[in-house]
């Protein structure tokens, strides 16, 4: 089977050049994995992984030289990442075809150079174990020794061998993710291997960080509640947390809708998976959130967003004035605000949108210098006074600096300790 005519137009030139450079350097070069799977399914995928029979690092250097790019990293598996200039794909992973051996369950594998067939055999599922040749002789030819194409047509997620989930238990999470993404089925024998691996707690052999990475990928799926429910049904979710909120999962569709609406109104980057995660752990105390983040190695940035979320989940204040809205949402992350609207319902939506689109951009009319100019000495009163003036401005009670001199005596009196 030849897939050359299905290559995305945007990549056509690049793929040809990679094959030509490989040919001149004496290497056979393939595109592999998800790129090939999605090519056959007709799903756009610009995440190109290249496998080279021979020395992948040498080929990566050649590629970088000839294409005016740069090799940016190497790892201990013989993978090199090349940064390309001005191409549709900016980063390309180049892998040396290899055999893998897992020294013990859940460990990172030991590798040695291998054939292309070895390299496909070491992979997770048959549908991800296909390659397409890029050399000019045979450009676009499908290499499919394990009938990945058949499984794609049948809609089956099937492992390459019976030890797969013991070697690498993260594949259990991946199986649920691909199954639900494509509306496939995990093939019955593969499913029984998952159940056996779960029975002996195989996922405990991988680090918490790697488990979190898999959960993050799941939360990045178009409809993450599907793989999550599947993991629950396979009794796998307990290797992440056993105390996730079922109601939280019910908020996912609303979170998705709100994300769609709000991203059109603001410039912020929105980390949607974190809004979903907030729903799953929305009932935690801030302290439990911190412990959770430490356990799974989440960044400080994510931790702060989750703390915002659990605080907002307990919010009971009023949002009846612009200043109240501003003070309630001040510096809260956008993800936590999306979660908050999903949780509390549409009566708070207007307030959140008002905050995001207008209130948070308002600049204070009055600054410390203005107070000094009116004869006030800088001191502890400045902070509360400026805050009060800004609230008045937000609520439309202060429209111009000229009103300040009339207002000050009353405010100073009010704010007196
Ligand atoms: N792979 C594997 N076992 C893993 C992770 C990855 O065998 N635990 C292999 C698969 O062949 C996979 C390829 O490495 O296709 C690339 O991995 P990744 O980029 O994580 O997955 P994709 O298949 O590209 O999936 P996605 O569409 O989610 O990016």
Coordinates of C-alpha atoms and ligand atoms in Angstrom, one line a residue:
X1 CA 0.0 0.0 0.0
X2 CA 1.3 3.5 -0.8
X3 CA 0.2 6.5 1.2
X4 CA 2.2 9.2 -0.6
X5 CA -0.9 10.8 -2.0
X6 CA -2.4 11.1 1.5
X7 CA 0.5 13.1 2.9
X8 CA -0.8 16.5 4.0
X9 CA 0.0 19.1 1.3
X10 CA 1.8 21.3 3.9
X11 CA 4.3 18.6 4.6
X12 CA 4.8 17.2 1.1
X13 CA 8.0 19.1 0.5
X14 CA 9.5 18.4 3.9
X15 CA 8.8 14.7 3.8
X16 CA 10.4 14.3 0.4
X17 CA 13.5 16.2 1.5
X18 CA 13.9 14.1 4.6
X19 CA 13.8 11.0 2.4
X20 CA 16.3 12.5 -0.1
X21 CA 18.7 13.5 2.6
X22 CA 18.5 10.0 4.1
X23 CA 19.1 8.5 0.8
X24 CA 22.3 10.5 0.1
X25 CA 23.6 9.7 3.6
X26 CA 22.9 6.0 3.1
X27 CA 20.1 5.7 5.6
X28 CA 16.6 4.2 5.3
X29 CA 14.2 6.7 6.9
X30 CA 10.6 6.2 7.9
X31 CA 7.7 8.3 9.4
X32 CA 6.2 6.2 12.2
X33 CA 3.6 6.0 15.0
X34 CA 0.7 8.4 15.5
X35 CA 1.5 10.3 12.3
X36 CA 1.0 7.1 10.2
X37 CA -2.1 6.0 12.1
X38 CA -3.8 9.4 11.6
X39 CA -2.7 9.5 8.0
X40 CA -4.7 6.3 7.4
X41 CA -7.6 7.5 9.5
X42 CA -7.7 10.9 7.7
X43 CA -7.2 12.8 10.9
X44 CA -4.8 15.8 10.7
X45 CA -1.6 15.2 12.6
X46 CA 1.5 17.3 12.3
X47 CA 3.4 15.5 15.0
X48 CA 6.1 13.8 12.9
X49 CA 8.4 11.1 14.4
X50 CA 11.1 9.8 12.1
X51 CA 12.9 6.5 12.6
X52 CA 16.3 5.8 11.0
X53 CA 17.8 2.4 10.5
X54 CA 21.4 3.1 11.5
X55 CA 22.6 6.1 13.5
X56 CA 19.7 8.5 14.1
X57 CA 21.9 11.1 15.7
X58 CA 24.2 11.2 12.7
X59 CA 21.2 11.5 10.4
X60 CA 19.8 14.3 12.7
X61 CA 23.0 16.3 12.3
X62 CA 22.9 15.8 8.5
X63 CA 19.3 16.9 8.4
X64 CA 20.0 20.0 10.5
X65 CA 23.0 20.9 8.3
X66 CA 21.2 20.5 5.0
X67 CA 18.0 22.2 6.1
X68 CA 19.5 25.0 8.0
X69 CA 18.2 23.8 11.3
X70 CA 19.8 22.8 14.6
X71 CA 20.0 19.7 16.7
X72 CA 18.6 20.8 20.0
X73 CA 18.9 17.6 22.2
X74 CA 19.9 14.0 22.4
X75 CA 18.7 11.4 24.8
X76 CA 20.1 8.1 26.1
X77 CA 17.8 6.2 23.7
X78 CA 19.5 7.6 20.6
X79 CA 16.7 10.1 19.9
X80 CA 17.6 13.6 18.6
X81 CA 15.4 16.6 18.3
X82 CA 15.9 18.8 15.4
X83 CA 14.6 22.4 15.2
X84 CA 13.8 23.4 11.7
X85 CA 13.6 26.9 10.4
X86 CA 10.5 28.1 8.5
X87 CA 8.9 24.7 8.1
X88 CA 5.3 23.8 9.0
X89 CA 6.8 21.4 11.6
X90 CA 9.3 23.2 13.8
X91 CA 10.5 20.3 15.8
X92 CA 11.2 16.8 14.6
X93 CA 12.1 13.8 16.7
X94 CA 14.6 11.5 15.0
X95 CA 14.9 8.1 16.5
X96 CA 17.4 5.3 15.9
X97 CA 15.6 2.1 15.1
X98 CA 16.0 0.0 18.3
X99 CA 15.2 -3.0 20.4
X100 CA 14.0 -2.5 23.9
X101 CA 14.4 -4.6 27.1
X102 CA 12.7 -3.7 30.3
X103 CA 15.2 -4.5 33.2
X104 CA 12.2 -4.6 35.6
X105 CA 8.5 -3.8 35.3
X106 CA 7.7 -0.1 34.9
X107 CA 11.4 0.8 34.4
X108 CA 12.6 2.9 31.5
X109 CA 13.9 0.4 28.9
X110 CA 17.4 -0.5 28.0
X111 CA 17.9 -0.1 24.3
X112 CA 20.2 -1.4 21.6
X113 CA 20.2 -0.7 17.9
X114 CA 17.7 -2.9 15.9
X115 CA 15.9 -3.2 12.7
X116 CA 12.8 -1.3 11.7
X117 CA 10.7 -4.4 12.5
X118 CA 12.3 -4.4 16.1
X119 CA 11.4 -0.8 16.4
X120 CA 7.8 -1.3 15.5
X121 CA 7.6 -4.4 17.8
X122 CA 8.7 -2.4 20.8
X123 CA 5.7 -0.1 20.5
X124 CA 2.5 0.0 22.4
X125 CA -0.3 -1.0 20.0
X126 CA -0.5 -2.4 16.5
X127 CA -2.3 0.7 15.3
X128 CA 0.8 2.7 16.4
X129 CA 3.3 0.2 15.0
X130 CA 3.2 1.2 11.3
X131 CA 5.8 3.1 9.3
X132 CA 5.9 4.9 6.0
X133 CA 9.1 4.9 4.0
X134 CA 10.4 8.3 3.0
X135 CA 13.4 7.4 0.7
X136 CA 12.8 8.2 -2.9
X137 CA 12.8 4.5 -3.8
X138 CA 9.5 3.4 -2.2
X139 CA 8.4 6.9 -1.1
X140 CA 5.1 6.5 0.8
X141 CA 5.2 2.7 1.1
X142 CA 3.5 1.4 4.2
X143 CA 5.5 -1.0 6.4
X144 CA 3.0 -2.9 8.6
X145 CA 4.4 -6.2 9.9
X146 CA 1.8 -6.5 12.7
X147 CA -1.4 -5.8 10.8
X148 CA -2.0 -2.4 12.3
X149 CA -4.0 -1.6 9.2
X150 CA -6.3 -4.5 9.9
X151 CA -6.8 -3.4 13.4
X152 CA -7.5 0.2 12.3
X153 CA -10.2 -1.1 10.0
X154 CA -11.6 -3.3 12.7
X155 CA -11.4 -0.5 15.3
X156 CA -9.3 -2.5 17.7
X157 CA -6.6 -1.5 20.2
X158 CA -4.3 -4.5 20.5
X159 CA -0.9 -4.9 22.2
X160 CA 2.1 -6.5 20.4
X161 CA 2.8 -9.1 23.1
X162 CA 1.4 -10.3 26.5
X163 CA 4.0 -8.5 28.7
X164 CA 3.3 -5.1 27.3
X165 CA 1.4 -3.6 30.2
X166 CA 3.8 -5.1 32.7
X167 CA 6.8 -3.6 30.9
X168 CA 5.1 -0.3 30.6
X169 CA 1.9 0.2 32.6
X170 CA 1.4 3.7 31.2
X171 CA 0.1 1.9 28.2
X172 CA -3.0 1.0 30.2
X173 CA -3.9 4.7 30.2
X174 CA -3.0 5.1 26.6
X175 CA -5.2 2.2 25.6
X176 CA -8.3 3.9 27.2
X177 CA -7.3 7.2 25.6
X178 CA -7.0 5.9 22.0
X179 CA -10.0 3.6 22.4
X180 CA -12.3 6.5 23.4
X181 CA -10.7 9.0 21.1
X182 CA -11.4 7.0 18.0
X183 CA -14.5 5.1 19.3
X184 CA -12.6 1.8 19.0
X185 CA -12.6 -1.2 21.3
X186 CA -9.8 -2.6 23.3
X187 CA -9.5 -6.1 21.8
X188 CA -10.7 -8.7 24.3
X189 CA -7.4 -10.4 24.9
X190 CA -5.7 -7.0 25.4
X191 CA -8.4 -6.1 27.8
X192 CA -7.8 -9.2 29.8
X193 CA -4.1 -8.3 29.9
X194 CA -5.0 -4.9 31.3
X195 CA -7.2 -6.5 34.0
X196 CA -4.4 -8.9 35.0
X197 CA -1.9 -6.1 35.2
X198 CA -4.3 -4.0 37.3
X199 CA -5.0 -7.0 39.5
X200 CA -1.3 -7.2 40.4
X201 CA -1.0 -3.4 40.8
X202 CA 1.4 -3.0 37.9
X203 CA 0.8 0.8 37.7
X204 CA 2.5 1.2 41.1
X205 CA 5.8 0.4 39.4
X206 CA 5.8 3.7 37.5
X207 CA 6.5 7.1 39.0
X208 CA 3.6 9.4 40.1
X209 CA 4.9 12.0 37.6
X210 CA 4.5 9.6 34.7
X211 CA 0.9 8.8 35.9
X212 CA 0.2 12.5 36.0
X213 CA 1.6 12.9 32.5
X214 CA -0.9 10.3 31.3
X215 CA -3.8 11.9 33.1
X216 CA -2.8 15.3 31.6
X217 CA -2.9 13.7 28.1
X218 CA -6.3 12.3 28.9
X219 CA -7.6 15.6 30.1
X220 CA -6.3 17.1 26.8
X221 CA -8.6 14.8 24.8
X222 CA -11.7 16.4 23.1
X223 CA -14.1 14.5 25.5
X224 CA -11.9 13.5 28.4
X225 CA -14.8 12.1 30.5
X226 CA -15.0 9.1 28.2
X227 CA -11.5 7.7 28.8
X228 CA -11.8 8.7 32.5
X229 CA -15.0 6.6 32.8
X230 CA -13.3 3.8 31.0
X231 CA -10.3 3.9 33.3
X232 CA -12.7 3.8 36.2
X233 CA -14.5 0.8 34.8
X234 CA -11.1 -0.9 34.4
X235 CA -10.3 0.0 38.0
X236 CA -7.3 2.0 37.0
X237 CA -8.2 5.4 38.2
X238 CA -7.3 4.5 41.8
X239 CA -3.6 4.6 40.7
X240 CA -4.1 8.3 40.2
X241 CA -6.7 9.2 42.9
X242 CA -9.5 7.2 44.6
X243 CA -11.3 10.4 45.8
X244 CA -12.1 12.2 42.5
X245 CA -15.5 13.8 42.4
X246 CA -18.1 12.1 40.3
X247 CA -20.1 15.4 40.2
X248 CA -16.9 17.0 39.0
X249 CA -16.9 14.7 36.0
X250 CA -20.5 15.8 35.3
X251 CA -19.2 19.4 35.0
X252 CA -16.9 18.6 32.1
X253 CA -19.4 19.3 29.2
X254 CA -20.2 22.7 30.8
X255 CA -16.5 23.5 31.3
X256 CA -15.9 22.7 27.6
X257 CA -18.7 24.9 26.5
X258 CA -17.5 27.8 28.7
X259 CA -14.0 27.4 27.4
X260 CA -15.3 27.7 23.8
X261 CA -17.2 30.8 24.7
X262 CA -14.6 32.5 26.9
X263 CA -11.5 31.9 24.7
X264 CA -13.1 34.1 22.1
X265 CA -13.4 37.0 24.5
X266 CA -9.9 37.0 26.0
X267 CA -6.3 36.9 25.0
X268 CA -5.1 34.5 27.8
X269 CA -3.7 31.1 27.2
X270 CA -6.2 28.7 28.8
X271 CA -5.0 25.4 30.2
X272 CA -8.2 23.5 29.7
X273 CA -7.0 20.2 31.3
X274 CA -6.4 22.2 34.5
X275 CA -10.0 23.5 34.5
X276 CA -11.1 19.8 34.2
X277 CA -8.8 18.8 37.0
X278 CA -10.2 21.5 39.2
X279 CA -13.6 20.0 38.8
X280 CA -12.3 16.5 39.8
X281 CA -10.6 17.8 43.0
X282 CA -12.8 20.9 43.7
X283 CA -13.8 19.6 47.1
X284 CA -10.2 19.4 48.4
X285 CA -8.9 21.8 51.0
X286 CA -6.0 24.0 49.9
X287 CA -3.7 21.9 52.1
X288 CA -4.9 18.7 50.3
X289 CA -4.3 20.4 47.0
X290 CA -0.7 21.2 48.0
X291 CA -0.1 17.7 49.1
X292 CA -1.6 16.3 45.8
X293 CA 0.6 18.6 43.7
X294 CA 3.7 17.6 45.6
X295 CA 2.9 13.9 45.3
X296 CA 2.4 14.1 41.5
X297 CA 5.1 16.7 40.8
X298 CA 2.8 19.4 39.5
X299 CA 4.3 22.8 38.9
X300 CA 3.8 25.8 41.2
X301 CA 1.8 27.5 38.5
X302 CA -0.7 24.6 38.3
X303 CA -0.8 24.4 42.1
X304 CA -1.8 28.1 42.3
X305 CA -4.5 27.6 39.7
X306 CA -5.9 24.7 41.7
X307 CA -5.8 26.6 45.0
X308 CA -7.7 29.4 43.3
X309 CA -10.3 26.8 42.2
X310 CA -10.9 25.2 45.6
X311 CA -11.1 28.6 47.2
X312 CA -13.7 29.7 44.6
X313 CA -15.6 26.5 45.1
X314 CA -16.3 27.7 48.7
X315 CA -17.1 31.3 47.7
X316 CA -20.3 32.6 49.3
X317 CA -19.9 36.3 48.9
X318 CA -22.0 38.7 46.9
X319 CA -21.3 39.8 43.3
X320 CA -23.8 42.7 43.3
X321 CA -21.4 45.5 42.5
X322 CA -18.5 45.8 40.1
X323 CA -16.1 46.4 43.1
X324 CA -17.4 43.2 44.8
X325 CA -16.8 41.3 41.5
X326 CA -13.3 42.7 41.1
X327 CA -12.3 41.9 44.7
X328 CA -13.7 38.3 44.5
X329 CA -11.9 37.4 41.3
X330 CA -8.8 39.6 41.6
X331 CA -5.8 37.6 40.3
X332 CA -7.7 34.4 40.1
X333 CA -6.6 32.2 37.2
X334 CA -8.8 31.9 34.2
X335 CA -9.1 28.2 34.6
X336 CA -10.4 28.6 38.1
X337 CA -13.0 31.1 36.9
X338 CA -14.2 28.7 34.2
X339 CA -14.5 26.0 36.8
X340 CA -16.4 28.4 39.1
X341 CA -19.0 29.2 36.5
X342 CA -19.5 25.6 35.6
X343 CA -19.9 24.8 39.3
X344 CA -22.2 27.7 40.4
X345 CA -24.3 28.1 37.3
X346 CA -25.1 30.8 35.0
X347 CA -26.0 33.4 37.6
X348 CA -22.3 34.0 38.1
X349 CA -21.4 33.9 34.5
X350 CA -22.1 37.5 33.7
X351 CA -19.9 38.6 36.6
X352 CA -17.0 36.5 35.5
X353 CA -17.2 37.7 32.0
X354 CA -17.5 41.3 33.2
X355 CA -14.4 40.8 35.3
X356 CA -12.4 39.1 32.5
X357 CA -13.3 41.4 29.7
X358 CA -13.5 44.8 31.5
X359 CA -12.9 45.1 35.2
X360 CA -9.5 43.5 35.4
X361 CA -8.2 46.0 32.8
X362 CA -9.4 49.1 34.6
X363 CA -6.6 51.4 35.6
X364 CA -6.9 53.4 38.8
X365 CA -7.7 57.1 38.3
X366 CA -6.1 58.0 41.6
X367 CA -2.5 57.1 42.5
X368 CA -0.3 57.8 45.6
X369 CA 1.1 60.9 44.0
X370 CA -2.4 62.4 43.7
X371 CA -2.9 62.0 47.4
X372 CA 0.5 63.6 48.2
X373 CA -0.4 66.5 46.0
X374 CA -3.5 67.1 48.2
X375 CA -1.2 67.3 51.2
X376 CA -1.5 63.8 52.5
X377 CA 1.6 62.3 54.1
X378 CA 2.5 58.8 52.9
X379 CA 1.7 56.3 55.6
X380 CA -0.3 53.1 56.4
X381 CA -3.6 54.8 55.4
X382 CA -2.5 55.0 51.8
X383 CA -3.1 51.4 50.9
X384 CA -6.7 51.1 52.2
X385 CA -7.5 54.6 50.9
X386 CA -6.3 53.9 47.4
X387 CA -8.2 50.6 47.5
X388 CA -11.4 52.3 48.6
X389 CA -11.0 54.9 45.9
X390 CA -10.5 52.3 43.2
X391 CA -13.6 50.4 44.4
X392 CA -15.6 53.7 44.2
X393 CA -14.2 54.2 40.7
X394 CA -15.3 50.7 39.6
X395 CA -18.8 51.4 41.1
X396 CA -19.1 54.7 39.3
X397 CA -18.9 56.8 42.4
X398 CA -15.7 58.5 41.3
X399 CA -15.4 59.6 37.7
X400 CA -12.7 62.3 37.8
X401 CA -9.7 63.2 40.0
X402 CA -11.3 66.6 40.6
X403 CA -13.9 65.0 42.8
X404 CA -11.1 63.8 45.1
X405 CA -10.7 66.9 47.3
X406 CA -14.4 66.8 48.2
X407 CA -14.3 63.1 49.0
X408 CA -11.1 62.9 51.0
X409 CA -12.3 64.2 54.4
X410 CA -15.2 61.8 54.5
X411 CA -13.1 58.8 53.4
X412 CA -10.3 59.6 55.9
X413 CA -12.9 59.7 58.6
X414 CA -14.4 56.4 57.5
X415 CA -11.0 54.7 57.3
X416 CA -9.8 55.9 60.7
X417 CA -8.6 53.0 62.7
Ligands
LIG1 N1 4.9 4.7 22.1 C1 4.9 3.5 22.7 N2 4.6 3.3 24.1 C2 4.4 4.4 24.9 C3 4.5 5.7 24.3 C4 4.7 5.8 22.9 O1 5.0 2.5 22.1 N3 4.2 4.3 26.2 C5 5.1 4.9 20.7 C6 3.9 4.6 19.8 O2 4.3 4.0 18.6 C7 3.4 6.0 19.5 C8 4.7 6.8 19.4 O3 5.6 6.2 20.4 O4 2.7 6.1 18.3 C9 4.6 8.3 19.7 O5 4.1 8.5 21.0 P1 3.2 9.7 21.3 O6 3.6 10.9 20.6 O7 3.0 9.7 22.8 O8 1.8 9.2 20.8 P2 1.0 9.3 19.5 O9 0.7 7.9 19.0 O10 1.6 10.3 18.5 O11 -0.4 9.8 20.0 P3 -1.0 11.3 20.1 O12 -1.9 11.3 18.9 O13 -1.8 11.2 21.4 O14 0.1 12.3 20.1

